[in-house]
Coordinates of N, CA and C in Angstrom, one line a residue:
X5 N -14.4 -24.4 -10.5 CA -14.6 -23.4 -9.7 C -12.4 -22.9 -9.7
X6 N -11.9 -23.4 -10.1 CA -10.8 -22.9 -9.9 C -10.6 -22.1 -10.9
X7 N -11.3 -22.5 -12.3 CA -11.3 -21.5 -13.4 C -12.0 -19.9 -12.9
X8 N -13.3 -20.1 -12.3 CA -13.5 -18.9 -12.0 C -12.8 -18.0 -11.6
X9 N -12.1 -18.5 -10.3 CA -11.1 -18.0 -9.9 C -9.9 -17.3 -10.2
X10 N -9.5 -18.1 -11.3 CA -8.2 -17.4 -12.1 C -9.0 -16.3 -13.2
X11 N -10.0 -16.7 -13.6 CA -10.4 -15.7 -14.0 C -11.3 -14.2 -13.4
X12 N -11.4 -14.7 -12.4 CA -11.3 -13.1 -11.3 C -10.5 -12.4 -11.4
X13 N -9.5 -13.4 -10.9 CA -8.0 -12.8 -10.8 C -7.4 -12.1 -11.8
X14 N -7.6 -12.6 -13.1 CA -6.9 -12.2 -14.6 C -7.7 -10.5 -14.7
X15 N -8.9 -10.7 -14.5 CA -9.9 -9.7 -14.8 C -9.6 -8.3 -13.6
X16 N -9.2 -8.7 -12.1 CA -8.6 -8.1 -11.3 C -7.2 -7.3 -11.4
X17 N -6.1 -8.1 -12.1 CA -4.9 -8.0 -12.3 C -5.0 -7.0 -13.5
X18 N -5.8 -7.5 -14.3 CA -5.9 -6.4 -15.5 C -6.5 -4.9 -15.3
X19 N -7.5 -4.7 -14.5 CA -8.2 -3.8 -13.9 C -7.2 -2.9 -13.0
X20 N -6.6 -3.8 -12.1 CA -5.3 -3.2 -11.1 C -4.2 -2.6 -12.0
X21 N -4.0 -3.3 -13.0 CA -2.4 -2.7 -14.0 C -2.9 -1.5 -14.6
X22 N -4.0 -1.6 -14.9 CA -4.5 -0.3 -15.6 C -4.8 0.9 -14.6
X23 N -5.4 0.7 -13.6 CA -5.5 1.6 -12.5 C -3.8 2.2 -12.1
X24 N -3.2 1.1 -11.8 CA -1.7 1.3 -11.0 C -1.2 2.2 -12.1
X25 N -1.3 1.9 -13.6 CA -0.3 2.8 -14.8 C -1.0 4.3 -14.8
X26 N -2.6 4.4 -14.5 CA -3.3 5.7 -14.3 C -2.5 6.7 -13.3
X27 N -2.3 5.8 -12.2 CA -1.8 6.3 -10.8 C -0.5 6.7 -11.3
X28 N 0.2 5.9 -12.0 CA 1.7 6.0 -12.0 C 1.9 7.5 -12.9
X29 N 0.7 7.1 -13.9 CA 0.6 8.8 -14.5 C 0.6 9.9 -14.1
X30 N -0.5 9.7 -13.3 CA -1.0 11.0 -12.3 C 0.2 11.3 -11.4
X31 N 1.0 10.3 -11.0 CA 2.1 10.5 -10.1 C 3.1 11.2 -10.4
X32 N 3.4 11.0 -11.7 CA 4.5 11.4 -12.6 C 4.1 12.6 -13.0
X33 N 3.0 13.2 -13.5 CA 2.6 14.3 -13.9 C 2.7 15.5 -12.6
X34 N 1.7 15.0 -11.4 CA 2.2 16.0 -10.4 C 3.6 16.1 -10.0
X35 N 4.6 15.3 -10.1 CA 6.0 15.3 -9.7 C 6.5 16.3 -10.5
X36 N 6.0 16.2 -11.9 CA 6.9 16.8 -12.8 C 6.2 18.4 -12.6
X37 N 4.9 18.6 -12.4 CA 4.4 19.8 -12.2 C 5.1 20.6 -10.6
X38 N 5.0 19.6 -9.7 CA 6.0 20.0 -8.5 C 7.4 20.6 -8.9
X39 N 8.2 19.6 -9.6 CA 9.5 19.6 -9.7 C 9.9 21.3 -10.7
X40 N 8.8 21.6 -11.4 CA 8.9 22.4 -12.4 C 8.7 23.9 -11.7
X41 N 7.6 23.4 -10.3 CA 7.2 24.6 -9.9 C 8.3 25.0 -8.8
X42 N 9.0 23.9 -8.3 CA 10.0 24.5 -7.1 C 11.2 24.5 -7.9
X43 N 11.7 23.8 -8.9 CA 13.5 24.0 -9.0 C 13.3 25.3 -10.1
X44 N 12.3 25.2 -10.9 CA 12.4 26.5 -11.6 C 12.6 27.8 -11.1
X45 N 11.9 28.2 -9.9 CA 12.3 29.2 -9.4 C 13.7 29.4 -8.5
X46 N 13.8 28.1 -8.1 CA 15.3 28.0 -7.0 C 16.4 28.0 -8.3
X47 N 16.1 27.5 -9.2 CA 17.4 27.8 -10.4 C 17.6 29.1 -11.0
X48 N 16.6 30.1 -11.1 CA 16.4 31.0 -11.6 C 16.8 32.2 -10.4
X49 N 16.8 32.0 -9.5 CA 17.1 32.7 -8.3 C 18.8 32.5 -8.3
X50 N 19.1 31.0 -8.0 CA 21.0 30.7 -8.1 C 21.4 31.3 -9.6
X51 N 20.6 31.2 -10.8 CA 21.4 32.1 -11.8 C 21.7 33.6 -11.4
X52 N 20.2 34.3 -11.2 CA 20.8 35.6 -10.8 C 22.0 35.8 -9.7
X53 N 21.7 34.4 -8.7 CA 22.8 35.0 -7.7 C 24.5 34.7 -8.4
X54 N 24.1 34.0 -9.0 CA 25.8 33.7 -10.2 C 25.9 34.8 -10.4
X55 N 25.0 35.1 -11.4 CA 25.5 36.4 -12.5 C 25.9 37.9 -11.4
X56 N 25.5 38.3 -10.3 CA 25.1 39.3 -9.3 C 26.7 38.9 -8.5
X57 N 27.1 37.8 -8.8 CA 28.6 37.7 -7.8 C 30.2 37.8 -8.9
X58 N 29.5 37.2 -10.0 CA 30.6 37.1 -11.3 C 30.3 38.6 -11.6
X59 N 29.6 39.5 -11.5 CA 29.8 40.6 -12.2 C 30.6 41.9 -11.5

């Protein structure tokens, strides 16, 4: 009985680990896209402003 529980737990952990890894990759990709979409325009605007002030 214990072996069966251990096998199920191990399989569950492996499946959970793979799912977690996939979720982390998806979160990281989403964060990267969000970061690029949010920060790039802000940085461009800031750079344009600094050019305007220094000129």
